Structures are given as C-alpha cells and as structure tokens.
PDB file of C-alpha atoms in Angstrom:
ATOM      1  CA  ARG K   1       0.000   0.000   0.000  1.00 36.00           C
ATOM      2  CA  GLU K   2       2.897   2.360   0.747  1.00 39.00           C
ATOM      3  CA  ARG K   3       4.355   1.800  -2.739  1.00 39.00           C
ATOM      4  CA  ARG K   4       0.941   2.584  -4.215  1.00 37.00           C
ATOM      5  CA  ARG K   5       0.658   5.833  -2.230  1.00 38.00           C
ATOM      6  CA  GLU K   6       4.152   6.903  -3.339  1.00 40.00           C
ATOM      7  CA  ARG K   7       3.323   6.271  -6.995  1.00 37.00           C
ATOM      8  CA  MET K   8       0.019   8.155  -6.683  1.00 34.00           C
ATOM      9  CA  ALA K   9       1.862  11.137  -5.169  1.00 38.00           C
ATOM     10  CA  GLU K  10       4.485  11.078  -7.926  1.00 40.00           C
ATOM     11  CA  ALA K  11       1.827  10.849 -10.650  1.00 36.00           C
ATOM     12  CA  GLY K  12      -0.070  13.828  -9.257  1.00 37.00           C
ATOM     13  CA  GLY K  13      -3.412  12.537 -10.509  1.00 37.00           C
ATOM     14  CA  GLY K  14      -2.491  12.615 -14.204  1.00 36.00           C
ATOM     15  CA  SER K  15      -3.424  15.067 -16.939  1.00 36.00           C
ATOM     16  CA  GLY K  16      -5.898  12.913 -18.849  1.00 40.00           C
ATOM     17  CA  SER K  17      -3.352  11.808 -21.453  1.00 45.00           C
ATOM     18  CA  ASP K  18      -1.968   8.329 -21.960  1.00 48.00           C
ATOM     19  CA  SER K  19       1.653   8.893 -20.918  1.00 49.00           C
ATOM     20  CA  ASP K  20       3.316   6.299 -18.731  1.00 47.00           C
ATOM     21  CA  ASP K  21       3.333   8.679 -15.752  1.00 48.00           C
ATOM     22  CA  ASP K  22      -0.367   9.473 -16.086  1.00 49.00           C
ATOM     23  CA  LEU K  23      -1.299   5.799 -15.995  1.00 45.00           C
ATOM     24  CA  SER K  24       1.128   4.842 -13.240  1.00 43.00           C
ATOM     25  CA  HIS K  25      -1.213   6.185 -10.549  1.00 44.00           C
ATOM     26  CA  LEU K  26      -3.598   3.348 -11.403  1.00 46.00           C
ATOM     27  CA  LEU K  27      -1.101   0.612 -10.672  1.00 48.00           C
ATOM     28  CA  ARG K  28      -0.843  -1.126  -7.371  1.00 55.00           C
ATOM     29  CA  PHE K  29       1.961  -3.428  -8.526  1.00 59.00           C
ATOM     30  CA  ASP K  30       5.119  -2.791 -10.513  1.00 63.00           C
ATOM     31  CA  THR K  31       4.915  -6.034 -12.490  1.00 69.00           C
ATOM     32  CA  GLU K  32       2.362  -8.682 -13.344  1.00 67.00           C
ATOM     33  CA  GLU K  33       4.448 -11.117 -11.305  1.00 73.00           C
ATOM     34  CA  GLU K  34       3.810  -8.975  -8.227  1.00 71.00           C
ATOM     35  CA  PHE K  35       0.111  -8.862  -9.012  1.00 65.00           C
ATOM     36  CA  PHE K  36      -0.225 -12.637  -9.311  1.00 68.00           C
ATOM     37  CA  ALA K  37       1.929 -13.212  -6.221  1.00 70.00           C
ATOM     38  CA  ALA K  38      -0.409 -10.975  -4.206  1.00 66.00           C
ATOM     39  CA  ALA K  39      -3.463 -12.656  -5.720  1.00 64.00           C
ATOM     40  CA  SER K  40      -2.075 -16.051  -4.719  1.00 66.00           C
ATOM     41  CA  ALA K  41      -1.513 -14.811  -1.182  1.00 62.00           C
ATOM     42  CA  ASN K  42      -5.167 -13.764  -1.030  1.00 62.00           C
ATOM     43  CA  ALA K  43      -6.375 -16.847  -2.870  1.00 65.00           C
ATOM     44  CA  ALA K  44      -8.531 -18.050   0.014  1.00 70.00           C
ATOM     45  CA  CYS K  45     -11.287 -15.658  -1.076  1.00 75.00           C
ATOM     46  CA  TYR K  46     -11.169 -16.794  -4.687  1.00 74.00           C
ATOM     47  CA  PHE K  47     -11.066 -20.500  -3.852  1.00 72.00           C
ATOM     48  CA  ARG K  48     -13.977 -20.529  -1.435  1.00 78.00           C
ATOM     49  CA  SER K  49     -16.958 -22.487  -2.652  1.00 82.00           C
ATOM     50  CA  GLU K  50     -19.215 -19.760  -1.237  1.00 85.00           C
ATOM     51  CA  ARG K  51     -18.752 -16.079  -0.416  1.00 85.00           C
ATOM     52  CA  HIS K  52     -20.854 -13.646   1.631  1.00 84.00           C
ATOM     53  CA  ILE K  53     -20.242 -10.095   0.376  1.00 85.00           C
ATOM     54  CA  VAL K  54     -21.518  -6.815   1.821  1.00 80.00           C
ATOM     55  CA  LEU K  55     -21.293  -3.752  -0.431  1.00 76.00           C
ATOM     56  CA  ASP K  56     -21.012  -1.139   2.310  1.00 70.00           C
ATOM     57  CA  GLU K  57     -18.496  -1.226   5.176  1.00 59.00           C
ATOM     58  CA  GLU K  58     -20.804   0.847   7.388  1.00 60.00           C
ATOM     59  CA  ALA K  59     -23.527  -1.788   7.066  1.00 58.00           C
ATOM     60  CA  LEU K  60     -21.203  -4.733   7.690  1.00 53.00           C
ATOM     61  CA  ALA K  61     -21.972  -5.013  11.404  1.00 56.00           C
ATOM     62  CA  SER K  62     -25.694  -4.491  10.951  1.00 61.00           C
ATOM     63  CA  PRO K  63     -27.909  -7.598  11.042  1.00 62.00           C
ATOM     64  CA  ASP K  64     -30.091  -5.881   8.421  1.00 62.00           C
ATOM     65  CA  ALA K  65     -27.271  -5.388   5.914  1.00 64.00           C
ATOM     66  CA  THR K  66     -27.781  -6.682   2.383  1.00 74.00           C
ATOM     67  CA  VAL K  67     -25.506  -9.688   2.070  1.00 79.00           C
ATOM     68  CA  PHE K  68     -24.881 -11.240  -1.339  1.00 84.00           C
ATOM     69  CA  THR K  69     -24.307 -14.980  -0.975  1.00 85.00           C
ATOM     70  CA  PHE K  70     -22.605 -16.433  -4.031  1.00 87.00           C
ATOM     71  CA  ARG K  71     -21.265 -19.782  -5.118  1.00 88.00           C
ATOM     72  CA  GLN K  72     -17.883 -19.979  -6.775  1.00 86.00           C
ATOM     73  CA  ARG K  73     -16.830 -22.826  -9.006  1.00 74.00           C
ATOM     74  CA  GLY K  74     -14.228 -25.261  -7.777  1.00 55.00           C
ATOM     75  CA  GLU K  75     -11.557 -25.241  -5.120  1.00 53.00           C
ATOM     76  CA  GLY K  76      -7.798 -25.734  -5.305  1.00 49.00           C
ATOM     77  CA  LYS K  77      -6.595 -27.583  -8.393  1.00 46.00           C
ATOM     78  CA  GLU K  78     -10.159 -27.999  -9.608  1.00 49.00           C
ATOM     79  CA  HIS K  79     -10.561 -24.214  -9.644  1.00 44.00           C
ATOM     80  CA  LEU K  80      -7.220 -23.585 -11.369  1.00 44.00           C
ATOM     81  CA  ALA K  81      -8.028 -26.090 -14.094  1.00 46.00           C
ATOM     82  CA  ASP K  82     -11.201 -24.127 -14.775  1.00 48.00           C
ATOM     83  CA  ASN K  83      -9.215 -20.942 -15.458  1.00 53.00           C
ATOM     84  CA  THR K  84     -10.589 -17.533 -14.435  1.00 65.00           C
ATOM     85  CA  GLY K  85     -14.364 -17.569 -14.763  1.00 73.00           C
ATOM     86  CA  GLY K  86     -15.333 -19.265 -11.535  1.00 83.00           C
ATOM     87  CA  ALA K  87     -14.374 -16.617  -8.971  1.00 86.00           C
ATOM     88  CA  ILE K  88     -15.606 -13.191  -7.919  1.00 89.00           C
ATOM     89  CA  TYR K  89     -12.705 -10.791  -8.302  1.00 85.00           C
ATOM     90  CA  ASP K  90     -12.175  -7.423  -6.640  1.00 84.00           C
ATOM     91  CA  ALA K  91     -13.037  -5.427  -9.771  1.00 89.00           C
ATOM     92  CA  ALA K  92     -16.522  -6.979  -9.859  1.00 92.00           C
ATOM     93  CA  ILE K  93     -17.156  -5.964  -6.250  1.00 89.00           C
ATOM     94  CA  LEU K  94     -15.728  -2.501  -6.832  1.00 89.00           C
ATOM     95  CA  LEU K  95     -17.950  -1.967  -9.874  1.00 93.00           C
ATOM     96  CA  GLY K  96     -20.966  -3.269  -7.977  1.00 92.00           C
ATOM     97  CA  ARG K  97     -20.300  -0.850  -5.151  1.00 89.00           C
ATOM     98  CA  HIS K  98     -19.991   2.092  -7.535  1.00 91.00           C
ATOM     99  CA  LEU K  99     -23.194   1.216  -9.361  1.00 93.00           C
ATOM    100  CA  ALA K 100     -25.122   0.808  -6.121  1.00 89.00           C
ATOM    101  CA  ARG K 101     -23.788   4.025  -4.648  1.00 87.00           C
ATOM    102  CA  SER K 102     -23.752   6.363  -7.651  1.00 90.00           C
ATOM    103  CA  GLU K 103     -25.708   4.955 -10.604  1.00 94.00           C
ATOM    104  CA  ALA K 104     -29.020   3.775  -9.128  1.00 92.00           C
ATOM    105  CA  ALA K 105     -30.950   6.398 -11.105  1.00 94.00           C
ATOM    106  CA  VAL K 106     -29.274   5.299 -14.360  1.00 96.00           C
ATOM    107  CA  LEU K 107     -30.081   1.655 -13.726  1.00 96.00           C
ATOM    108  CA  LYS K 108     -33.708   2.039 -12.662  1.00 96.00           C
ATOM    109  CA  GLY K 109     -35.856   0.608 -15.457  1.00 97.00           C
ATOM    110  CA  ALA K 110     -32.778  -0.021 -17.626  1.00 98.00           C
ATOM    111  CA  ARG K 111     -32.008  -2.903 -19.980  1.00 98.00           C
ATOM    112  CA  VAL K 112     -28.654  -4.157 -18.704  1.00 98.00           C
ATOM    113  CA  LEU K 113     -26.133  -6.512 -20.320  1.00 98.00           C
ATOM    114  CA  GLU K 114     -23.051  -7.913 -18.599  1.00 98.00           C
ATOM    115  CA  LEU K 115     -20.081  -9.165 -20.630  1.00 98.00           C
ATOM    116  CA  GLY K 116     -17.836 -11.804 -19.086  1.00 96.00           C
ATOM    117  CA  SER K 117     -20.013 -12.176 -16.011  1.00 96.00           C
ATOM    118  CA  GLY K 118     -18.356 -15.169 -14.342  1.00 93.00           C
ATOM    119  CA  PRO K 119     -20.454 -15.867 -11.215  1.00 93.00           C
ATOM    120  CA  ALA K 120     -22.504 -12.701 -12.012  1.00 95.00           C
ATOM    121  CA  PHE K 121     -21.936 -10.734  -8.821  1.00 94.00           C
ATOM    122  CA  THR K 122     -22.143  -7.324 -10.517  1.00 95.00           C
ATOM    123  CA  ALA K 123     -25.181  -8.456 -12.484  1.00 96.00           C
ATOM    124  CA  ALA K 124     -26.902  -9.420  -9.233  1.00 94.00           C
ATOM    125  CA  VAL K 125     -26.268  -5.951  -7.823  1.00 93.00           C
ATOM    126  CA  CYS K 126     -27.813  -4.442 -10.953  1.00 95.00           C
ATOM    127  CA  ALA K 127     -30.767  -6.825 -10.713  1.00 94.00           C
ATOM    128  CA  ARG K 128     -31.596  -5.205  -7.359  1.00 91.00           C
ATOM    129  CA  LEU K 129     -31.468  -1.734  -8.935  1.00 93.00           C
ATOM    130  CA  ILE K 130     -33.334  -2.089 -12.248  1.00 95.00           C
ATOM    131  CA  GLY K 131     -36.753  -2.450 -10.635  1.00 92.00           C
ATOM    132  CA  GLU K 132     -39.824  -4.086 -12.119  1.00 92.00           C
ATOM    133  CA  GLU K 133     -39.521  -2.241 -15.442  1.00 94.00           C
ATOM    134  CA  GLY K 134     -35.908  -3.209 -16.106  1.00 96.00           C
ATOM    135  CA  SER K 135     -34.299  -6.340 -17.511  1.00 97.00           C
ATOM    136  CA  LEU K 136     -30.848  -7.924 -17.311  1.00 98.00           C
ATOM    137  CA  LEU K 137     -28.818 -10.532 -19.157  1.00 98.00           C
ATOM    138  CA  ALA K 138     -25.509 -11.876 -17.822  1.00 98.00           C
ATOM    139  CA  THR K 139     -23.269 -13.409 -20.488  1.00 98.00           C
ATOM    140  CA  ASP K 140     -20.056 -15.406 -20.450  1.00 96.00           C
ATOM    141  CA  GLY K 141     -18.139 -17.452 -22.988  1.00 94.00           C
ATOM    142  CA  GLU K 142     -17.857 -20.543 -20.787  1.00 92.00           C
ATOM    143  CA  PRO K 143     -20.995 -22.711 -20.472  1.00 92.00           C
ATOM    144  CA  THR K 144     -20.167 -23.646 -16.864  1.00 90.00           C
ATOM    145  CA  SER K 145     -19.877 -19.967 -15.958  1.00 91.00           C
ATOM    146  CA  VAL K 146     -23.259 -19.295 -17.552  1.00 94.00           C
ATOM    147  CA  GLU K 147     -24.850 -21.997 -15.419  1.00 93.00           C
ATOM    148  CA  LEU K 148     -23.155 -20.626 -12.319  1.00 92.00           C
ATOM    149  CA  ALA K 149     -24.362 -17.113 -13.159  1.00 94.00           C
ATOM    150  CA  ARG K 150     -27.915 -18.317 -13.691  1.00 95.00           C
ATOM    151  CA  GLU K 151     -27.910 -20.158 -10.352  1.00 93.00           C
ATOM    152  CA  ASN K 152     -26.459 -17.210  -8.428  1.00 93.00           C
ATOM    153  CA  LEU K 153     -28.940 -14.763  -9.945  1.00 94.00           C
ATOM    154  CA  LEU K 154     -31.870 -16.928  -8.901  1.00 91.00           C
ATOM    155  CA  VAL K 155     -30.476 -17.440  -5.396  1.00 88.00           C
ATOM    156  CA  SER K 156     -29.976 -13.679  -5.034  1.00 86.00           C
ATOM    157  CA  GLY K 157     -33.688 -13.152  -5.630  1.00 85.00           C
ATOM    158  CA  ALA K 158     -33.653 -11.981  -9.248  1.00 86.00           C
ATOM    159  CA  HIS K 159     -36.943 -12.437 -11.088  1.00 88.00           C
ATOM    160  CA  PRO K 160     -36.474 -15.131 -13.780  1.00 87.00           C
ATOM    161  CA  ASP K 161     -38.795 -13.332 -16.200  1.00 90.00           C
ATOM    162  CA  ARG K 162     -36.658 -10.192 -16.150  1.00 93.00           C
ATOM    163  CA  VAL K 163     -33.170 -11.543 -15.445  1.00 96.00           C
ATOM    164  CA  GLY K 164     -31.286 -14.357 -17.166  1.00 96.00           C
ATOM    165  CA  ALA K 165     -27.937 -15.702 -18.359  1.00 97.00           C
ATOM    166  CA  ALA K 166     -26.687 -16.794 -21.780  1.00 97.00           C
ATOM    167  CA  ARG K 167     -23.488 -17.869 -23.508  1.00 97.00           C
ATOM    168  CA  TYR K 168     -21.832 -15.199 -25.624  1.00 97.00           C
ATOM    169  CA  TRP K 169     -18.404 -15.925 -27.041  1.00 96.00           C
ATOM    170  CA  TRP K 170     -17.073 -12.598 -28.286  1.00 96.00           C
ATOM    171  CA  GLY K 171     -16.980 -12.641 -32.067  1.00 94.00           C
ATOM    172  CA  THR K 172     -20.067 -14.801 -32.438  1.00 96.00           C
ATOM    173  CA  PRO K 173     -22.690 -12.943 -34.526  1.00 96.00           C
ATOM    174  CA  ILE K 174     -25.426 -11.825 -32.160  1.00 95.00           C
ATOM    175  CA  GLU K 175     -27.983 -12.958 -34.737  1.00 96.00           C
ATOM    176  CA  GLU K 176     -27.009 -16.494 -33.706  1.00 96.00           C
ATOM    177  CA  ILE K 177     -27.779 -15.845 -30.029  1.00 96.00           C
ATOM    178  CA  PRO K 178     -31.541 -15.669 -29.340  1.00 96.00           C
ATOM    179  CA  GLU K 179     -31.070 -13.748 -26.100  1.00 96.00           C
ATOM    180  CA  LEU K 180     -29.112 -11.010 -27.916  1.00 97.00           C
ATOM    181  CA  LYS K 181     -30.709 -10.951 -31.353  1.00 96.00           C
ATOM    182  CA  GLY K 182     -32.553  -7.696 -32.008  1.00 95.00           C
ATOM    183  CA  LYS K 183     -31.966  -6.396 -28.472  1.00 96.00           C
ATOM    184  CA  GLU K 184     -30.890  -2.911 -27.468  1.00 97.00           C
ATOM    185  CA  TRP K 185     -29.172  -2.163 -24.172  1.00 98.00           C
ATOM    186  CA  ASP K 186     -29.251   0.967 -22.048  1.00 98.00           C
ATOM    187  CA  VAL K 187     -26.331  -0.123 -19.852  1.00 98.00           C
ATOM    188  CA  VAL K 188     -23.470  -2.553 -20.492  1.00 98.00           C
ATOM    189  CA  ILE K 189     -21.172  -3.637 -17.651  1.00 98.00           C
ATOM    190  CA  ALA K 190     -17.930  -5.607 -17.576  1.00 97.00           C
ATOM    191  CA  ALA K 191     -15.506  -6.272 -14.709  1.00 95.00           C
ATOM    192  CA  ASP K 192     -11.940  -7.566 -14.975  1.00 91.00           C
ATOM    193  CA  VAL K 193     -12.374  -8.847 -18.516  1.00 93.00           C
ATOM    194  CA  ALA K 194      -9.299  -7.104 -20.026  1.00 90.00           C
ATOM    195  CA  TYR K 195      -6.757  -9.320 -18.286  1.00 84.00           C
ATOM    196  CA  THR K 196      -4.631 -10.329 -21.313  1.00 86.00           C
ATOM    197  CA  ASP K 197      -3.563  -8.551 -24.487  1.00 89.00           C
ATOM    198  CA  GLU K 198      -5.342 -11.166 -26.595  1.00 93.00           C
ATOM    199  CA  VAL K 199      -8.818 -10.254 -25.353  1.00 93.00           C
ATOM    200  CA  LEU K 200      -8.602  -6.500 -25.984  1.00 94.00           C
ATOM    201  CA  GLY K 201      -9.595  -6.643 -29.654  1.00 95.00           C
ATOM    202  CA  PRO K 202     -12.517  -9.066 -29.144  1.00 96.00           C
ATOM    203  CA  LEU K 203     -13.686  -7.033 -26.123  1.00 97.00           C
ATOM    204  CA  VAL K 204     -13.745  -3.740 -28.011  1.00 97.00           C
ATOM    205  CA  GLU K 205     -15.505  -5.376 -30.946  1.00 97.00           C
ATOM    206  CA  ALA K 206     -18.095  -6.952 -28.635  1.00 97.00           C
ATOM    207  CA  LEU K 207     -18.761  -3.534 -27.097  1.00 97.00           C
ATOM    208  CA  ARG K 208     -19.196  -2.043 -30.570  1.00 97.00           C
ATOM    209  CA  VAL K 209     -21.724  -4.740 -31.445  1.00 97.00           C
ATOM    210  CA  VAL K 210     -23.892  -4.529 -28.322  1.00 97.00           C
ATOM    211  CA  CYS K 211     -23.739  -0.767 -27.713  1.00 97.00           C
ATOM    212  CA  SER K 212     -25.722   1.917 -29.492  1.00 95.00           C
ATOM    213  CA  SER K 213     -25.293   5.683 -29.358  1.00 94.00           C
ATOM    214  CA  LYS K 214     -27.618   5.695 -26.323  1.00 95.00           C
ATOM    215  CA  THR K 215     -25.747   3.003 -24.354  1.00 97.00           C
ATOM    216  CA  THR K 216     -23.653   3.737 -21.285  1.00 97.00           C
ATOM    217  CA  ALA K 217     -20.951   1.147 -20.604  1.00 97.00           C
ATOM    218  CA  PHE K 218     -19.162   0.717 -17.268  1.00 97.00           C
ATOM    219  CA  LEU K 219     -15.807  -1.107 -17.331  1.00 96.00           C
ATOM    220  CA  CYS K 220     -13.724  -1.863 -14.258  1.00 93.00           C
ATOM    221  CA  ASN K 221     -10.366  -3.628 -14.469  1.00 87.00           C
ATOM    222  CA  GLY K 222      -7.607  -4.674 -12.126  1.00 79.00           C
ATOM    223  CA  SER K 223      -4.691  -2.535 -13.380  1.00 72.00           C
ATOM    224  CA  ARG K 224      -1.999  -5.130 -13.961  1.00 72.00           C
ATOM    225  CA  SER K 225      -0.124  -3.447 -16.794  1.00 77.00           C
ATOM    226  CA  TRP K 226       0.036   0.220 -17.860  1.00 80.00           C
ATOM    227  CA  LYS K 227       0.835  -0.855 -21.433  1.00 86.00           C
ATOM    228  CA  ARG K 228      -2.342  -2.933 -21.611  1.00 87.00           C
ATOM    229  CA  GLU K 229      -4.361  -0.162 -19.949  1.00 87.00           C
ATOM    230  CA  ARG K 230      -3.104   2.329 -22.527  1.00 89.00           C
ATOM    231  CA  SER K 231      -3.817  -0.064 -25.407  1.00 92.00           C
ATOM    232  CA  LEU K 232      -7.366  -0.629 -24.182  1.00 93.00           C
ATOM    233  CA  ARG K 233      -8.067   3.080 -23.760  1.00 93.00           C
ATOM    234  CA  ASN K 234      -6.673   3.930 -27.173  1.00 94.00           C
ATOM    235  CA  ALA K 235      -8.759   1.197 -28.804  1.00 95.00           C
ATOM    236  CA  LEU K 236     -11.901   2.326 -27.000  1.00 95.00           C
ATOM    237  CA  ARG K 237     -11.370   5.979 -27.942  1.00 95.00           C
ATOM    238  CA  GLU K 238     -11.653   5.063 -31.607  1.00 95.00           C
ATOM    239  CA  HIS K 239     -15.328   4.213 -31.078  1.00 95.00           C
ATOM    240  CA  PHE K 240     -16.470   5.627 -27.725  1.00 96.00           C
ATOM    241  CA  THR K 241     -16.322   8.733 -25.564  1.00 95.00           C
ATOM    242  CA  LEU K 242     -14.397   7.861 -22.388  1.00 94.00           C
ATOM    243  CA  SER K 243     -14.555   9.313 -18.907  1.00 93.00           C
ATOM    244  CA  GLU K 244     -12.707   8.096 -15.824  1.00 90.00           C
ATOM    245  CA  ILE K 245     -14.544   7.405 -12.578  1.00 89.00           C
ATOM    246  CA  ASP K 246     -12.770   8.159  -9.320  1.00 84.00           C
ATOM    247  CA  THR K 247     -12.995   5.044  -7.143  1.00 79.00           C
ATOM    248  CA  THR K 248     -10.623   6.237  -4.428  1.00 76.00           C
ATOM    249  CA  ASP K 249     -13.246   5.908  -1.716  1.00 76.00           C
ATOM    250  CA  LEU K 250     -14.217   2.432  -2.940  1.00 72.00           C
ATOM    251  CA  THR K 251     -10.817   0.756  -2.716  1.00 55.00           C
ATOM    252  CA  TYR K 252     -11.855  -1.473   0.187  1.00 53.00           C
ATOM    253  CA  VAL K 253     -14.422  -4.230  -0.053  1.00 55.00           C
ATOM    254  CA  THR K 254     -15.888  -6.046   2.901  1.00 62.00           C
ATOM    255  CA  GLU K 255     -16.965  -9.583   3.358  1.00 68.00           C
ATOM    256  CA  ARG K 256     -18.571 -11.704   6.010  1.00 65.00           C
ATOM    257  CA  GLU K 257     -16.986 -15.057   6.646  1.00 58.00           C
ATOM    258  CA  ALA K 258     -18.892 -18.067   5.403  1.00 50.00           C
ATOM    259  CA  PRO K 259     -20.062 -20.511   8.077  1.00 49.00           C
ATOM    260  CA  GLY K 260     -17.137 -22.586   9.296  1.00 46.00           C
ATOM    261  CA  GLN K 261     -14.521 -20.155   7.920  1.00 44.00           C
ATOM    262  CA  GLY K 262     -14.056 -17.984  10.967  1.00 38.00           C
ATOM    263  CA  ALA K 263     -15.992 -15.505  13.048  1.00 29.00           C
ATOM    264  CA  GLY K 264     -16.703 -11.866  12.462  1.00 31.00           C
ATOM    265  CA  ALA K 265     -15.946  -9.913   9.319  1.00 33.00           C
ATOM    266  CA  ALA K 266     -13.067 -10.035   6.884  1.00 35.00           C
ATOM    267  CA  SER K 267     -11.729  -7.013   5.026  1.00 35.00           C
ATOM    268  CA  ALA K 268      -9.639  -7.227   1.852  1.00 37.00           C
ATOM    269  CA  GLU K 269      -8.065  -4.409  -0.148  1.00 39.00           C
ATOM    270  CA  ALA K 270      -9.270  -4.240  -3.734  1.00 41.00           C
ATOM    271  CA  GLY K 271      -6.597  -3.661  -6.344  1.00 39.00           C
ATOM    272  CA  ALA K 272      -8.969  -2.575  -9.081  1.00 40.00           C
ATOM    273  CA  GLY K 273      -8.680   0.736 -10.837  1.00 39.00           C
TER     274      GLY K 273
END
C-alpha cells in the first residue's frame, strides 16, 4: 500500500493523457508477477466455494445489511483447471459498489447486459437496482460460468422473467444468439475482462456490437499493466467517448466469513482501478 501511495503522489493525478506517468497512478503493482503473487496470497477468497459479500463497510456489522451470498466454481486444483471464470474478483465488487452508490438512477428501469459475467456478482447488484420495469442478461463465454451465473442470480432473488444468463463468445454474430438478437441495451457492464492482451480486440468489438449511441458502458479492471491499460483506452477511444470514474473511496471491499470459515468480518483491499 505504501508503494501505491508513493506512486500516486508522484503521478499527481495525471493530466488525462496516456503517458506512462499518467497511468502509473492506477497501478498497485510494478509487475504482473507482483500482481499474481499478491493474488495467490489472497487466494482463500477466490477459492472458497461460497462467499458472503456486503457492499457497504458501514452496514457490515448491521444484522439488516444486504448480504450477497454467491457460489464460486471449484476449489484448489479444480478451480485452477477451470481458469478464471469461476471466482468473484475485486473489480466486480468494486464496480458493484460504484453502481449501487452512484448509478441507481441510471439503472432504474434499464435494460442491462453484462459481458464476461463469471459468477454474475455485478449483475446481481444491478438486478436489485433495475426495478420491475428493467431487464438484465448476464453473459459469459464458458458454459459452466453461464450456469453458475444463472444459479447465483436466482439465489440472489432476481426475477427469472426479467433476469437471465446466456453464452456469448465474443466474435459470435449476435444474430445467432436468441437472447441477444434484435436487443438494445441501455447499460453494459464488464468487470476484470481485459486481463490479457489477446482479449482487448474481441472485447472492443463486442462492445461495438452490443452498444448503441444511447448506451452507457461501465468497465472496471484490475490494473496489472500500464501498457495494456493504454492499449485498451486507445482502442476504446476510436469508437467511444471515455470518462474516468474516481474510485478512491471504494478501494476497500468487505466480506462476512462463510459458516465454518471464521468468526466476524473479513476485510480485503481491492486492487482494481
């Protein structure tokens, strides 16, 4: 955390350009190796079969707090073999907290699409905010993640007539996907989906396909690499108007321990930017 504060002070908040110094204030780690080492040290959260997440620290101790109970896919080697889509990562919680705190009016009655949903935590937060007039579809490229998303959405209380999950492999024509064919979306969300250079092109193209001139898209990523962050922003600027959201006051997420995993509350620092 001290290294992060030093880099933020040196960067001075940035000037809005894409220079290395302007992007450095987003980074919590100097290298991807550091990022993955820290993620491994905090792997207990990602490898739990079930997580109990509270969006607001102030409500954590309250018995009336809204607690999102979610299943994650696999544990240990089983989880690693299933790659990335089975866990709820910090960026998803950070985005969920921002949407709940600052975008409730935008989401009320909205048609919402999530790209790369994984267990669909952020989608579940949106499902609470869209109201009876809204609708939501969580999508992922992995069939097992789609099933997990569908199960978690139902468990979280989402109405099955207004909220669902479907497989969408980026690059597949949406005319071939009944849940997407002919649909327009008011809001598109995506959390921690730009984690390798190879996915940047397909991600930007998927956003172009599902967004219209009236769509607002919210993207939240763990900042692992300034080069990748710059590449993503430059690619997005070719097709979209970008604005940066200050998440300084949302850098901590809170979680209640699952039964049998300890007493009280656990707090973990989110490395998303």
